[in-house]
Coordinates of C-alpha atoms in Angstrom, one line a residue:
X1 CA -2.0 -10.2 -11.1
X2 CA -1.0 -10.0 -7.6
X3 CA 0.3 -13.5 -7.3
X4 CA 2.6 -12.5 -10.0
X5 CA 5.0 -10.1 -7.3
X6 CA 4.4 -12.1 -4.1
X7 CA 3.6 -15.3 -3.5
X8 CA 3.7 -16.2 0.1
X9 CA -0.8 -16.8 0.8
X10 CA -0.6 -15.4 4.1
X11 CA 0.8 -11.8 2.3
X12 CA -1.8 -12.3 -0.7
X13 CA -4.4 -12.6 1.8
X14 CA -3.5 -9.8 3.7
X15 CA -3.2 -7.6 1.0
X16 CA -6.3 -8.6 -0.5
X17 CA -8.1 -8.6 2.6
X18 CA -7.8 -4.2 3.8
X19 CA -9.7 -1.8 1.7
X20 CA -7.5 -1.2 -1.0
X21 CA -6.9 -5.0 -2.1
X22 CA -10.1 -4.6 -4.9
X23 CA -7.8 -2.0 -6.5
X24 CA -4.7 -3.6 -6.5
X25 CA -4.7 -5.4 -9.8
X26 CA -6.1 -2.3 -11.5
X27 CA -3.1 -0.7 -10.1
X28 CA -0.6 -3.2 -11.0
X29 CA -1.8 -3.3 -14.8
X30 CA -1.2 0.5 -14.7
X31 CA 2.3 0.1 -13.2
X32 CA 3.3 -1.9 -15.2
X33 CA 1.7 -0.1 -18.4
X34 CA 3.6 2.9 -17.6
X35 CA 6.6 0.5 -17.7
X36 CA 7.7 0.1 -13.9
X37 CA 10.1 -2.8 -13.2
X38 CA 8.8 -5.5 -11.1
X39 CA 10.7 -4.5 -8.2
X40 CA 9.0 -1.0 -8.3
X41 CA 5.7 -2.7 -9.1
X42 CA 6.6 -4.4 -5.3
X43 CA 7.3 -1.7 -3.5
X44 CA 4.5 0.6 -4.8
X45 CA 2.0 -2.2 -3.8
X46 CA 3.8 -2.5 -0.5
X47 CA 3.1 0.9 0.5
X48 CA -0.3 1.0 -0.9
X49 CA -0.6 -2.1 1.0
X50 CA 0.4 -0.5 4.2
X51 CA -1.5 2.7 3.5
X52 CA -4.8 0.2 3.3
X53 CA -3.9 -1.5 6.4
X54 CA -3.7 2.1 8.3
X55 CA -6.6 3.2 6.8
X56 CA -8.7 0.3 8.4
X57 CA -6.6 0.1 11.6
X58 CA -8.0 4.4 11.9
X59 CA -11.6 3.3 10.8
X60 CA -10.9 5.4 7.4
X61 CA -13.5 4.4 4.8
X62 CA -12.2 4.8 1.4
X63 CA -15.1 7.2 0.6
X64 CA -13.5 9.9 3.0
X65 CA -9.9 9.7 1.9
X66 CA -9.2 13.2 1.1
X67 CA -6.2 15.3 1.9
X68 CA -6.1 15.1 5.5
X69 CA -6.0 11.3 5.6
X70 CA -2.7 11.5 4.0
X71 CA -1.4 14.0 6.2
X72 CA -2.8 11.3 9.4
X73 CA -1.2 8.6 7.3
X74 CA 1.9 11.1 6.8
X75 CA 2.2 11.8 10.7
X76 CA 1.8 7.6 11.1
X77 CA 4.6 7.0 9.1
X78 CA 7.2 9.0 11.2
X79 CA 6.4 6.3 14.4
X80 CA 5.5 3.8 12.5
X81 CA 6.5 0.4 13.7
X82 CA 4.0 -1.6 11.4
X83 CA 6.9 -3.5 8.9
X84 CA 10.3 -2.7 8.6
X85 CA 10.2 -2.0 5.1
X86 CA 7.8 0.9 4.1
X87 CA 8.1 1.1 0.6
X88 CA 7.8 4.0 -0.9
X89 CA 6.9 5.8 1.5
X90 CA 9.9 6.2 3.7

C-alpha cells in the first residue's frame, strides 16, 4: 500500500525501515477509508514518517510513547533541520 504514494526505493526503504513502518499500511487503509485524498494520505505518512525517524534517532521505543514523547517530538520540530517539508506537522 505504501508503494502506491511514493515510489522512489530509497524513501520506501526508509520509511519501512524506523519503528513506525509495520504500521504504515494499516494507517494508509484507514486514511484512505475515512476518505483522504492521496495528497493528504502523503503528507500524513510523511510526518508519521518523520515522527518514526525521531523516535529512533531519541532511542524512543514505541512501547513508551506517551504524552511527553510528543511534547519532545513537539519541542524537535521547532529546530528541526531533518527535511524541508514536515508534513503535517509544521
Amino acid at each position: 500500500m505504501l508503494s502506491s504514494y511514493f515510489t522512489m526505493p530509497w524513501h520506501l526503504a526508509q520509511m519501512r525501515a524506523s519503528c513506525v513502518g509495520p504500521y504504515l499500511d494499516g494507517f494508509i487503509k484507514m486514511l484512505v477509508a475515512r476518505g483522504y485524498s492521496a495528497d493528504g494520505v502523503r503528507k500524513f505518512i510523511r510526518s508519521v514518517a518523520h515522527f518514526g525517524r525521531w523516535a529512533d534517532g531519541a532511542a524512543v521505543g514505541v512501547a513508551s510513547w506517551d504524552h511527553k514523547t510528543l511534547r519532545r517530538f513537539r519541542a524537535h520540530l521547532r529546530r528541526c533541520r531533518c527535511e524541508p517539508n514536515r508534513g503535517m506537522f509544521k
